[in-house]
Amino acid sequence: RENVLKNLADKAFDKPICEALLNQKFFNGIGNYLRAEILYRLKIPPFEKARTVLEALKDQEQARRKKNPSLTLSKKLKLKRENPDLLELCHAVPMEVIAAEKKLLDPDHSDNYAAFKKWLQCYLVPGMSSLRDRNGRTIWFQGEPGPMAPK
């Protein structure tokens, strides 16, 4: 979290958020299906400028601190669990997969693949839109793609 928010001036954040999320320097372990699931859950258009999305998080965090400086740690954690932001979901969504690893990811058992497909809310889901980003990777989403969408 700190690494991302203190480096918002980096040129990596001039790209669409869907491309920035694949930058392992800032989002270690986030791959194609995870980025789609994270953005979908937050209803963030995949081709919104990364810096715009992330600066809003920085502003929200500063406003939250000013508004409620006396919140206890347990209340802060409860609020974050109930209303996770993009950076929190970059941890929580992969942890869902890790926690259910045997159930979801064992390719030798087709019922496990079915469980993984059922877990997916956006990626490869019928009815979702998809576009290729500038790296040739397909991003799955619902709604508008955002202002930096390829033509």
PDB file of C-alpha atoms in Angstrom:
ATOM      1  CA  ARG A   1       0.000   0.000   0.000  1.00  0.00           C
ATOM      2  CA  GLU A   2       2.691   2.437   1.034  1.00  0.00           C
ATOM      3  CA  ASN A   3       4.834   1.560  -2.008  1.00  0.00           C
ATOM      4  CA  VAL A   4       1.980   2.410  -4.366  1.00  0.00           C
ATOM      5  CA  LEU A   5       0.745   5.576  -2.654  1.00  0.00           C
ATOM      6  CA  LYS A   6       4.197   7.112  -2.218  1.00  0.00           C
ATOM      7  CA  ASN A   7       5.119   6.455  -5.871  1.00  0.00           C
ATOM      8  CA  LEU A   8       2.063   7.855  -7.638  1.00  0.00           C
ATOM      9  CA  ALA A   9       4.292  10.141  -9.733  1.00  0.00           C
ATOM     10  CA  ASP A  10       5.851   7.053 -11.401  1.00  0.00           C
ATOM     11  CA  LYS A  11       5.104   6.775 -15.136  1.00  0.00           C
ATOM     12  CA  ALA A  12       3.594   3.324 -14.465  1.00  0.00           C
ATOM     13  CA  PHE A  13       0.494   5.149 -13.200  1.00  0.00           C
ATOM     14  CA  ASP A  14       0.054   7.092 -16.478  1.00  0.00           C
ATOM     15  CA  LYS A  15      -1.443   3.875 -17.887  1.00  0.00           C
ATOM     16  CA  PRO A  16      -4.971   2.510 -17.505  1.00  0.00           C
ATOM     17  CA  ILE A  17      -5.574   0.866 -14.130  1.00  0.00           C
ATOM     18  CA  CYS A  18      -5.998  -2.539 -15.795  1.00  0.00           C
ATOM     19  CA  GLU A  19      -2.444  -2.299 -17.183  1.00  0.00           C
ATOM     20  CA  ALA A  20      -0.935  -0.810 -14.026  1.00  0.00           C
ATOM     21  CA  LEU A  21      -2.294  -3.716 -11.964  1.00  0.00           C
ATOM     22  CA  LEU A  22      -0.058  -6.087 -13.945  1.00  0.00           C
ATOM     23  CA  ASN A  23       3.084  -4.146 -12.929  1.00  0.00           C
ATOM     24  CA  GLN A  24       4.766  -6.540 -10.487  1.00  0.00           C
ATOM     25  CA  LYS A  25       6.884  -3.733  -9.004  1.00  0.00           C
ATOM     26  CA  PHE A  26       3.719  -2.319  -7.453  1.00  0.00           C
ATOM     27  CA  PHE A  27       1.171  -5.162  -7.567  1.00  0.00           C
ATOM     28  CA  ASN A  28       3.139  -8.312  -6.942  1.00  0.00           C
ATOM     29  CA  GLY A  29       1.150 -11.442  -7.726  1.00  0.00           C
ATOM     30  CA  ILE A  30      -1.767  -9.760  -9.492  1.00  0.00           C
ATOM     31  CA  GLY A  31      -2.398 -11.408 -12.835  1.00  0.00           C
ATOM     32  CA  ASN A  32      -5.020 -11.292 -15.523  1.00  0.00           C
ATOM     33  CA  TYR A  33      -7.961 -12.961 -13.800  1.00  0.00           C
ATOM     34  CA  LEU A  34      -7.269 -11.246 -10.452  1.00  0.00           C
ATOM     35  CA  ARG A  35      -7.210  -7.753 -11.970  1.00  0.00           C
ATOM     36  CA  ALA A  36     -10.554  -8.378 -13.663  1.00  0.00           C
ATOM     37  CA  GLU A  37     -12.130  -9.663 -10.451  1.00  0.00           C
ATOM     38  CA  ILE A  38     -10.769  -6.782  -8.329  1.00  0.00           C
ATOM     39  CA  LEU A  39     -11.881  -4.026 -10.723  1.00  0.00           C
ATOM     40  CA  TYR A  40     -15.275  -5.675 -11.225  1.00  0.00           C
ATOM     41  CA  ARG A  41     -15.991  -5.877  -7.496  1.00  0.00           C
ATOM     42  CA  LEU A  42     -15.272  -2.161  -7.127  1.00  0.00           C
ATOM     43  CA  LYS A  43     -17.035  -1.179 -10.372  1.00  0.00           C
ATOM     44  CA  ILE A  44     -13.886   0.589 -11.599  1.00  0.00           C
ATOM     45  CA  PRO A  45     -13.699   0.941 -15.389  1.00  0.00           C
ATOM     46  CA  PRO A  46     -10.566  -0.957 -16.491  1.00  0.00           C
ATOM     47  CA  PHE A  47      -9.352   1.842 -18.740  1.00  0.00           C
ATOM     48  CA  GLU A  48      -9.588   4.609 -16.139  1.00  0.00           C
ATOM     49  CA  LYS A  49      -6.206   6.278 -15.587  1.00  0.00           C
ATOM     50  CA  ALA A  50      -4.402   4.472 -12.756  1.00  0.00           C
ATOM     51  CA  ARG A  51      -3.195   7.662 -11.082  1.00  0.00           C
ATOM     52  CA  THR A  52      -6.760   9.029 -10.974  1.00  0.00           C
ATOM     53  CA  VAL A  53      -8.041   5.891  -9.234  1.00  0.00           C
ATOM     54  CA  LEU A  54      -5.130   5.696  -6.779  1.00  0.00           C
ATOM     55  CA  GLU A  55      -4.966   9.407  -5.908  1.00  0.00           C
ATOM     56  CA  ALA A  56      -8.621   9.146  -4.886  1.00  0.00           C
ATOM     57  CA  LEU A  57      -7.578   6.424  -2.398  1.00  0.00           C
ATOM     58  CA  LYS A  58      -4.882   8.649  -0.962  1.00  0.00           C
ATOM     59  CA  ASP A  59      -7.376  11.499  -0.563  1.00  0.00           C
ATOM     60  CA  GLN A  60      -9.957   9.196   1.060  1.00  0.00           C
ATOM     61  CA  GLU A  61      -7.367   7.879   3.503  1.00  0.00           C
ATOM     62  CA  GLN A  62      -6.312  11.389   4.544  1.00  0.00           C
ATOM     63  CA  ALA A  63      -9.947  12.476   4.956  1.00  0.00           C
ATOM     64  CA  ARG A  64     -10.718   9.373   7.040  1.00  0.00           C
ATOM     65  CA  ARG A  65      -7.815  10.120   9.379  1.00  0.00           C
ATOM     66  CA  LYS A  66      -8.922  13.721   9.895  1.00  0.00           C
ATOM     67  CA  LYS A  67     -12.549  12.746  10.384  1.00  0.00           C
ATOM     68  CA  ASN A  68     -11.995   9.984  12.955  1.00  0.00           C
ATOM     69  CA  PRO A  69      -8.497  10.112  14.476  1.00  0.00           C
ATOM     70  CA  SER A  70      -9.707   8.297  17.597  1.00  0.00           C
ATOM     71  CA  LEU A  71     -10.927   5.084  15.919  1.00  0.00           C
ATOM     72  CA  THR A  72      -9.550   1.968  17.560  1.00  0.00           C
ATOM     73  CA  LEU A  73      -7.566  -0.518  15.494  1.00  0.00           C
ATOM     74  CA  SER A  74     -10.386  -3.080  15.624  1.00  0.00           C
ATOM     75  CA  LYS A  75     -12.902  -0.498  14.348  1.00  0.00           C
ATOM     76  CA  LYS A  76     -10.510   0.534  11.546  1.00  0.00           C
ATOM     77  CA  LEU A  77     -10.086  -3.116  10.513  1.00  0.00           C
ATOM     78  CA  LYS A  78     -13.851  -3.681  10.594  1.00  0.00           C
ATOM     79  CA  LEU A  79     -14.429  -0.651   8.346  1.00  0.00           C
ATOM     80  CA  LYS A  80     -11.797  -1.870   5.884  1.00  0.00           C
ATOM     81  CA  ARG A  81     -13.330  -5.364   5.762  1.00  0.00           C
ATOM     82  CA  GLU A  82     -16.800  -3.952   5.149  1.00  0.00           C
ATOM     83  CA  ASN A  83     -15.678  -1.386   2.535  1.00  0.00           C
ATOM     84  CA  PRO A  84     -12.411  -2.535   0.984  1.00  0.00           C
ATOM     85  CA  ASP A  85     -10.650  -0.285  -1.506  1.00  0.00           C
ATOM     86  CA  LEU A  86      -8.594  -1.286  -4.535  1.00  0.00           C
ATOM     87  CA  LEU A  87      -5.369  -1.830  -2.607  1.00  0.00           C
ATOM     88  CA  GLU A  88      -7.107  -3.870   0.071  1.00  0.00           C
ATOM     89  CA  LEU A  89      -8.726  -6.078  -2.577  1.00  0.00           C
ATOM     90  CA  CYS A  90      -5.295  -6.605  -4.154  1.00  0.00           C
ATOM     91  CA  HIS A  91      -4.605  -8.552  -0.966  1.00  0.00           C
ATOM     92  CA  ALA A  92      -8.041  -9.969  -0.126  1.00  0.00           C
ATOM     93  CA  VAL A  93      -8.973 -11.451  -3.528  1.00  0.00           C
ATOM     94  CA  PRO A  94      -5.750 -13.480  -3.964  1.00  0.00           C
ATOM     95  CA  MET A  95      -6.155 -14.610  -0.340  1.00  0.00           C
ATOM     96  CA  GLU A  96      -9.611 -15.998  -1.212  1.00  0.00           C
ATOM     97  CA  VAL A  97      -7.989 -18.135  -3.899  1.00  0.00           C
ATOM     98  CA  ILE A  98      -5.151 -19.218  -1.606  1.00  0.00           C
ATOM     99  CA  ALA A  99      -7.578 -20.121   1.180  1.00  0.00           C
ATOM    100  CA  ALA A 100      -9.588 -22.276  -1.213  1.00  0.00           C
ATOM    101  CA  GLU A 101      -6.549 -23.495  -3.199  1.00  0.00           C
ATOM    102  CA  LYS A 102      -7.236 -27.231  -3.123  1.00  0.00           C
ATOM    103  CA  LYS A 103     -10.920 -26.737  -3.776  1.00  0.00           C
ATOM    104  CA  LEU A 104     -10.419 -24.260  -6.629  1.00  0.00           C
ATOM    105  CA  LEU A 105      -7.147 -24.944  -8.385  1.00  0.00           C
ATOM    106  CA  ASP A 106      -6.513 -28.681  -8.675  1.00  0.00           C
ATOM    107  CA  PRO A 107      -6.568 -29.187 -12.474  1.00  0.00           C
ATOM    108  CA  ASP A 108      -6.787 -32.986 -12.152  1.00  0.00           C
ATOM    109  CA  HIS A 109     -10.300 -32.760 -10.772  1.00  0.00           C
ATOM    110  CA  SER A 110     -12.901 -31.233 -13.071  1.00  0.00           C
ATOM    111  CA  ASP A 111     -15.213 -30.540 -10.125  1.00  0.00           C
ATOM    112  CA  ASN A 112     -12.485 -28.282  -8.719  1.00  0.00           C
ATOM    113  CA  TYR A 113     -12.315 -26.364 -11.991  1.00  0.00           C
ATOM    114  CA  ALA A 114     -16.102 -26.034 -11.823  1.00  0.00           C
ATOM    115  CA  ALA A 115     -15.726 -24.559  -8.312  1.00  0.00           C
ATOM    116  CA  PHE A 116     -13.136 -22.080  -9.640  1.00  0.00           C
ATOM    117  CA  LYS A 117     -15.426 -21.087 -12.528  1.00  0.00           C
ATOM    118  CA  LYS A 118     -18.251 -20.587 -10.022  1.00  0.00           C
ATOM    119  CA  TRP A 119     -16.000 -18.377  -7.855  1.00  0.00           C
ATOM    120  CA  LEU A 120     -15.234 -16.092 -10.829  1.00  0.00           C
ATOM    121  CA  GLN A 121     -17.605 -13.131 -10.973  1.00  0.00           C
ATOM    122  CA  CYS A 122     -16.256 -11.435 -14.096  1.00  0.00           C
ATOM    123  CA  TYR A 123     -13.324 -13.196 -15.808  1.00  0.00           C
ATOM    124  CA  LEU A 124     -14.555 -15.433 -18.664  1.00  0.00           C
ATOM    125  CA  VAL A 125     -18.136 -14.984 -17.434  1.00  0.00           C
ATOM    126  CA  PRO A 126     -20.767 -14.964 -20.211  1.00  0.00           C
ATOM    127  CA  GLY A 127     -22.360 -11.561 -20.675  1.00  0.00           C
ATOM    128  CA  MET A 128     -19.271  -9.604 -19.599  1.00  0.00           C
ATOM    129  CA  SER A 129     -17.488  -7.291 -22.011  1.00  0.00           C
ATOM    130  CA  SER A 130     -13.854  -7.750 -22.933  1.00  0.00           C
ATOM    131  CA  LEU A 131     -11.136  -5.736 -24.652  1.00  0.00           C
ATOM    132  CA  ARG A 132      -7.453  -6.251 -25.280  1.00  0.00           C
ATOM    133  CA  ASP A 133      -5.133  -3.867 -23.449  1.00  0.00           C
ATOM    134  CA  ARG A 134      -1.958  -2.446 -25.020  1.00  0.00           C
ATOM    135  CA  ASN A 135      -0.046  -5.559 -23.936  1.00  0.00           C
ATOM    136  CA  GLY A 136      -2.463  -7.813 -25.822  1.00  0.00           C
ATOM    137  CA  ARG A 137      -4.014  -9.189 -22.615  1.00  0.00           C
ATOM    138  CA  THR A 138      -7.781  -9.531 -22.453  1.00  0.00           C
ATOM    139  CA  ILE A 139      -9.509  -7.637 -19.654  1.00  0.00           C
ATOM    140  CA  TRP A 140     -13.045  -8.659 -18.695  1.00  0.00           C
ATOM    141  CA  PHE A 141     -15.426  -6.049 -17.287  1.00  0.00           C
ATOM    142  CA  GLN A 142     -18.995  -4.803 -17.075  1.00  0.00           C
ATOM    143  CA  GLY A 143     -20.171  -1.338 -18.059  1.00  0.00           C
ATOM    144  CA  GLU A 144     -18.113   1.382 -19.669  1.00  0.00           C
ATOM    145  CA  PRO A 145     -14.438   0.587 -20.355  1.00  0.00           C
ATOM    146  CA  GLY A 146     -13.157   4.046 -19.362  1.00  0.00           C
ATOM    147  CA  PRO A 147     -11.526   7.012 -21.121  1.00  0.00           C
ATOM    148  CA  MET A 148      -8.237   5.263 -22.000  1.00  0.00           C
ATOM    149  CA  ALA A 149      -9.865   2.311 -23.798  1.00  0.00           C
ATOM    150  CA  PRO A 150      -8.202   1.292 -27.058  1.00  0.00           C
ATOM    151  CA  LYS A 151     -10.073   2.360 -30.178  1.00  0.00           C
TER     152      LYS A 151
END
